[in-house]
Amino acid sequence: MKLSVLDHSQISEGRTAEETLQETTKLAQAAEEYGYTRFWVSEHHGALGHAHSSPEILIAHLAANTNTIRIGSGGVMLSHYSAYKVAENFRLLEALYPRRIDLGIGRAPGGAMLSTRALQEGMPVKSSDDTPSKLHDLVGYFYDDLPEGHRYTGLLASPSLDHAPDIWMLGSTYGSGSIASQHGTAYAYAQFFGIPGTEQAIHRYVEQFKPSRLNDTPRSLAAVMTICADTREEAIRLASSSDLFFMLLHSGRMPARLPSVEEALAYPYTAQDLAMIEASRMRKAVGTPDEVKHKLNAIANELGTEEIMLVSPIHDFESRVRSFKLVAEAMGTWSPSSESSKH
């Protein structure tokens, strides 16, 4: 099975945005060492708890500081932008780092209404989702073949290349999966969002997939909340930070930072809070390497995918790196012997 990483560059309590971005870079380097396939960064706007809002710029930095791992967006919120400008940005990234760039496309706003208004200032009010038409244009720009009669026929998204970024649609329900299947893109299912009953989205994507110049057959991955440690007790302790963060988030109380374990353990939870946390853990892979391996394999089998993208918000950075190392060893993408052979 392929393993990948989705990093939100969440700022942990007690640390700065600058320190968080340094950690993101080190994490990408560690993921490459441990045999992960791709490393994606997200797009969030107006959020105190995130260290960046521009995946394109961070992708350039991460790709420059790694050698082989694919670097991409998880994702670019296409509703805010011109397809032409997105094509220019990602073609340039593809030229700088050939065959290493992923363009993950999201349909969510990536922020509150105020940031959406600011990002779309001057744009006409949309009566419907324009993602399908923008995606069609993106493919045309990437392959220099906008159809005759298109309003921008002949327009070059510089630089012209004989290869293109890999396009993925992101989603947690079938809306994005439907667009992915109709346009023949790959599909990244956000399992970690924890929306019950949405698992069929990835199956329907496969069933309704239409081959395209992008892909002959369907390709999918599932992004799963994963926290691994040497003991189950330690993994549960480390997971308490994200338990509190997402419990507050889902309750409408946006936390400014990823809480420390100490803060999470001292929080005055109500019975309802604890029930919410317990229910959410059913969809997570939290535990020892063997327990996490079993859970990830079960999720992959249930969803019919051969790639799992780990989402691992752990407050302590060294524990976070170790979590990725333990999972890679358990899943067979890395072994201690490969590390010792470098010395």
CSV table of N, CA, C and O in Angstrom, one decimal, residues 117-178:
chain,number,residue,atom,x,y,z
A,117,ARG,N,-15.5,36.5,0.9
A,117,ARG,CA,-15.8,37.8,0.3
A,117,ARG,C,-14.6,38.5,-0.2
A,117,ARG,O,-14.6,39.1,-1.3
A,118,ALA,N,-13.6,38.5,0.7
A,118,ALA,CA,-12.3,39.2,0.3
A,118,ALA,C,-11.6,38.6,-0.9
A,118,ALA,O,-11.1,39.3,-1.8
A,119,LEU,N,-11.6,37.2,-0.9
A,119,LEU,CA,-11.0,36.5,-2.0
A,119,LEU,C,-11.7,36.7,-3.3
A,119,LEU,O,-11.1,36.7,-4.4
A,120,GLN,N,-13.0,36.8,-3.2
A,120,GLN,CA,-13.8,36.9,-4.4
A,120,GLN,C,-14.3,38.3,-4.7
A,120,GLN,O,-15.2,38.5,-5.5
A,121,GLU,N,-13.7,39.3,-4.1
A,121,GLU,CA,-14.1,40.7,-4.3
A,121,GLU,C,-14.0,41.0,-5.8
A,121,GLU,O,-13.0,40.8,-6.5
A,122,GLY,N,-15.1,41.6,-6.3
A,122,GLY,CA,-15.1,42.0,-7.7
A,122,GLY,C,-15.6,40.9,-8.7
A,122,GLY,O,-15.8,41.2,-9.9
A,123,MET,N,-15.7,39.7,-8.2
A,123,MET,CA,-16.1,38.6,-9.0
A,123,MET,C,-17.7,38.6,-9.0
A,123,MET,O,-18.3,38.9,-8.0
A,124,PRO,N,-18.3,38.2,-10.1
A,124,PRO,CA,-19.7,38.1,-10.2
A,124,PRO,C,-20.3,37.0,-9.2
A,124,PRO,O,-19.6,36.0,-9.0
A,125,VAL,N,-21.4,37.3,-8.7
A,125,VAL,CA,-22.0,36.3,-7.8
A,125,VAL,C,-22.4,35.0,-8.6
A,125,VAL,O,-23.0,35.1,-9.7
A,126,LYS,N,-22.0,33.9,-8.0
A,126,LYS,CA,-22.2,32.6,-8.8
A,126,LYS,C,-23.6,32.0,-8.4
A,126,LYS,O,-24.0,31.9,-7.2
A,127,SER,N,-24.3,31.6,-9.4
A,127,SER,CA,-25.6,30.9,-9.2
A,127,SER,C,-25.5,29.4,-9.1
A,127,SER,O,-26.4,28.7,-8.6
A,128,SER,N,-24.3,28.9,-9.4
A,128,SER,CA,-24.0,27.4,-9.3
A,128,SER,C,-22.6,27.2,-9.2
A,128,SER,O,-21.7,28.1,-9.4
A,129,ASP,N,-22.2,25.9,-8.9
A,129,ASP,CA,-20.8,25.5,-8.7
A,129,ASP,C,-20.1,25.6,-10.1
A,129,ASP,O,-20.5,24.9,-11.0
A,130,ASP,N,-19.1,26.4,-10.2
A,130,ASP,CA,-18.3,26.5,-11.5
A,130,ASP,C,-17.1,25.6,-11.5
A,130,ASP,O,-16.3,25.7,-12.4
A,131,THR,N,-16.9,24.7,-10.5
A,131,THR,CA,-15.8,23.8,-10.5
A,131,THR,C,-15.6,23.0,-11.8
A,131,THR,O,-14.5,22.9,-12.4
A,132,PRO,N,-16.7,22.4,-12.3
A,132,PRO,CA,-16.6,21.5,-13.5
A,132,PRO,C,-16.0,22.3,-14.7
A,132,PRO,O,-15.1,21.9,-15.4
A,133,SER,N,-16.5,23.5,-14.9
A,133,SER,CA,-16.0,24.3,-16.1
A,133,SER,C,-14.6,24.8,-15.9
A,133,SER,O,-13.8,24.8,-16.8
A,134,LYS,N,-14.3,25.2,-14.6
A,134,LYS,CA,-12.9,25.6,-14.4
A,134,LYS,C,-11.9,24.4,-14.5
A,134,LYS,O,-10.8,24.5,-15.0
A,135,LEU,N,-12.4,23.2,-14.1
A,135,LEU,CA,-11.5,22.0,-14.2
A,135,LEU,C,-11.3,21.7,-15.7
A,135,LEU,O,-10.2,21.4,-16.1
A,136,HIS,N,-12.4,21.8,-16.5
A,136,HIS,CA,-12.2,21.6,-17.9
A,136,HIS,C,-11.2,22.6,-18.5
A,136,HIS,O,-10.4,22.2,-19.4
A,137,ASP,N,-11.3,23.8,-18.1
A,137,ASP,CA,-10.3,24.8,-18.6
A,137,ASP,C,-8.9,24.5,-18.2
A,137,ASP,O,-7.9,24.6,-18.9
A,138,LEU,N,-8.7,24.1,-16.9
A,138,LEU,CA,-7.4,23.7,-16.4
A,138,LEU,C,-6.7,22.6,-17.2
A,138,LEU,O,-5.6,22.8,-17.6
A,139,VAL,N,-7.5,21.6,-17.5
A,139,VAL,CA,-6.9,20.5,-18.4
A,139,VAL,C,-6.5,21.0,-19.7
A,139,VAL,O,-5.5,20.7,-20.3
A,140,GLY,N,-7.4,21.9,-20.3
A,140,GLY,CA,-7.0,22.5,-21.6
A,140,GLY,C,-5.8,23.3,-21.6
A,140,GLY,O,-4.9,23.3,-22.5
A,141,TYR,N,-5.6,24.1,-20.5
A,141,TYR,CA,-4.3,24.9,-20.3
A,141,TYR,C,-3.1,24.0,-20.1
A,141,TYR,O,-2.1,24.3,-20.7
A,142,PHE,N,-3.3,22.9,-19.3
A,142,PHE,CA,-2.2,22.0,-19.1
A,142,PHE,C,-1.7,21.3,-20.3
A,142,PHE,O,-0.5,21.0,-20.4
A,143,TYR,N,-2.6,21.1,-21.2
A,143,TYR,CA,-2.2,20.3,-22.4
A,143,TYR,C,-2.3,21.2,-23.7
A,143,TYR,O,-2.2,20.6,-24.8
A,144,ASP,N,-2.4,22.5,-23.6
A,144,ASP,CA,-2.3,23.4,-24.7
A,144,ASP,C,-3.4,23.0,-25.8
A,144,ASP,O,-3.1,23.1,-27.0
A,145,ASP,N,-4.6,22.7,-25.4
A,145,ASP,CA,-5.6,22.3,-26.4
A,145,ASP,C,-7.0,22.7,-26.0
A,145,ASP,O,-7.9,21.9,-26.0
A,146,LEU,N,-7.1,24.0,-25.6
A,146,LEU,CA,-8.5,24.5,-25.4
A,146,LEU,C,-9.3,24.3,-26.7
A,146,LEU,O,-8.7,24.5,-27.8
A,147,PRO,N,-10.5,23.8,-26.7
A,147,PRO,CA,-11.2,23.5,-27.9
A,147,PRO,C,-11.5,24.7,-28.8
A,147,PRO,O,-11.6,25.9,-28.3
A,148,GLU,N,-11.7,24.5,-30.1
A,148,GLU,CA,-12.1,25.6,-31.0
A,148,GLU,C,-13.4,26.2,-30.5
A,148,GLU,O,-14.3,25.4,-30.1
A,149,GLY,N,-13.5,27.5,-30.5
A,149,GLY,CA,-14.7,28.1,-30.1
A,149,GLY,C,-14.7,28.5,-28.6
A,149,GLY,O,-15.6,29.2,-28.1
A,150,HIS,N,-13.7,28.0,-27.8
A,150,HIS,CA,-13.5,28.4,-26.4
A,150,HIS,C,-13.2,29.9,-26.4
A,150,HIS,O,-12.5,30.4,-27.3
A,151,ARG,N,-13.6,30.6,-25.4
A,151,ARG,CA,-13.4,32.0,-25.3
A,151,ARG,C,-11.9,32.4,-25.3
A,151,ARG,O,-11.6,33.6,-25.6
A,152,TYR,N,-11.1,31.4,-24.9
A,152,TYR,CA,-9.6,31.7,-24.8
A,152,TYR,C,-8.8,30.8,-25.7
A,152,TYR,O,-7.6,30.5,-25.4
A,153,THR,N,-9.4,30.3,-26.7
A,153,THR,CA,-8.7,29.4,-27.6
A,153,THR,C,-7.3,30.0,-28.1
A,153,THR,O,-7.2,31.2,-28.4
A,154,GLY,N,-6.2,29.2,-28.0
A,154,GLY,CA,-4.9,29.7,-28.4
A,154,GLY,C,-4.1,30.3,-27.3
A,154,GLY,O,-2.9,30.6,-27.5
A,155,LEU,N,-4.7,30.6,-26.1
A,155,LEU,CA,-4.0,31.2,-25.0
A,155,LEU,C,-3.1,30.2,-24.3
A,155,LEU,O,-3.5,29.1,-24.0
A,156,LEU,N,-1.8,30.6,-24.2
A,156,LEU,CA,-0.8,29.8,-23.5
A,156,LEU,C,-0.7,30.1,-22.0
A,156,LEU,O,-0.6,31.2,-21.6
A,157,ALA,N,-0.8,29.0,-21.2
A,157,ALA,CA,-0.5,29.1,-19.8
A,157,ALA,C,1.0,28.7,-19.7
A,157,ALA,O,1.4,27.6,-19.7
A,158,SER,N,1.8,29.8,-19.6
A,158,SER,CA,3.3,29.6,-19.7
A,158,SER,C,3.8,29.0,-18.4
A,158,SER,O,3.3,29.3,-17.3
A,159,PRO,N,4.8,28.1,-18.5
A,159,PRO,CA,5.6,27.6,-19.7
A,159,PRO,C,4.9,26.4,-20.3
A,159,PRO,O,4.2,25.6,-19.6
A,160,SER,N,5.1,26.3,-21.6
A,160,SER,CA,4.5,25.1,-22.3
A,160,SER,C,5.4,23.9,-22.0
A,160,SER,O,6.6,24.0,-22.1
A,161,LEU,N,4.7,22.8,-21.7
A,161,LEU,CA,5.5,21.6,-21.3
A,161,LEU,C,4.9,20.4,-22.0
A,161,LEU,O,3.7,20.4,-22.4
A,162,ASP,N,5.7,19.3,-22.0
A,162,ASP,CA,5.1,18.0,-22.5
A,162,ASP,C,4.7,17.1,-21.4
A,162,ASP,O,4.5,15.9,-21.6
A,163,HIS,N,4.6,17.6,-20.2
A,163,HIS,CA,4.1,16.9,-19.1
A,163,HIS,C,3.3,17.8,-18.2
A,163,HIS,O,3.5,19.1,-18.3
A,164,ALA,N,2.4,17.3,-17.3
A,164,ALA,CA,1.5,18.2,-16.6
A,164,ALA,C,1.5,17.7,-15.1
A,164,ALA,O,1.7,16.5,-14.8
A,165,PRO,N,1.1,18.6,-14.2
A,165,PRO,CA,0.8,18.2,-12.8
A,165,PRO,C,-0.3,17.1,-12.8
A,165,PRO,O,-1.1,17.1,-13.6
A,166,ASP,N,-0.2,16.3,-11.8
A,166,ASP,CA,-1.3,15.3,-11.5
A,166,ASP,C,-2.4,16.0,-10.9
A,166,ASP,O,-2.3,16.6,-9.8
A,167,ILE,N,-3.6,15.8,-11.4
A,167,ILE,CA,-4.8,16.5,-10.9
A,167,ILE,C,-5.7,15.5,-10.1
A,167,ILE,O,-6.0,14.4,-10.5
A,168,TRP,N,-6.0,16.0,-8.9
A,168,TRP,CA,-6.9,15.3,-7.9
A,168,TRP,C,-8.0,16.1,-7.5
A,168,TRP,O,-7.9,17.3,-7.2
A,169,MET,N,-9.2,15.6,-7.5
A,169,MET,CA,-10.4,16.2,-6.8
A,169,MET,C,-10.4,15.8,-5.4
A,169,MET,O,-10.3,14.6,-5.1
A,170,LEU,N,-10.6,16.7,-4.5
A,170,LEU,CA,-10.7,16.4,-3.1
A,170,LEU,C,-12.2,16.5,-2.6
A,170,LEU,O,-12.9,17.4,-3.1
A,171,GLY,N,-12.6,15.7,-1.7
A,171,GLY,CA,-13.9,15.8,-1.2
A,171,GLY,C,-14.2,14.8,-0.1
A,171,GLY,O,-13.5,13.8,0.1
A,172,SER,N,-15.3,15.1,0.6
A,172,SER,CA,-15.8,14.2,1.7
A,172,SER,C,-17.2,13.7,1.4
A,172,SER,O,-17.7,12.9,2.2
A,173,THR,N,-17.8,14.1,0.3
A,173,THR,CA,-19.0,13.5,-0.1
A,173,THR,C,-19.0,13.3,-1.6
A,173,THR,O,-17.9,13.5,-2.2
A,174,TYR,N,-20.1,12.8,-2.2
A,174,TYR,CA,-20.0,12.4,-3.6
A,174,TYR,C,-20.0,13.6,-4.6
A,174,TYR,O,-19.8,13.4,-5.7
A,175,GLY,N,-20.2,14.8,-4.1
A,175,GLY,CA,-20.2,16.0,-5.0
A,175,GLY,C,-18.9,16.1,-5.8
A,175,GLY,O,-18.9,16.1,-7.0
A,176,SER,N,-17.8,16.1,-5.1
A,176,SER,CA,-16.5,16.1,-5.7
A,176,SER,C,-16.2,14.8,-6.4
A,176,SER,O,-15.5,14.8,-7.5
A,177,GLY,N,-16.6,13.7,-5.8
A,177,GLY,CA,-16.4,12.4,-6.5
A,177,GLY,C,-17.0,12.3,-7.8
A,177,GLY,O,-16.5,11.7,-8.8
A,178,SER,N,-18.2,12.9,-7.9
A,178,SER,CA,-18.9,12.9,-9.2
A,178,SER,C,-18.2,13.7,-10.3
A,178,SER,O,-18.0,13.3,-11.4
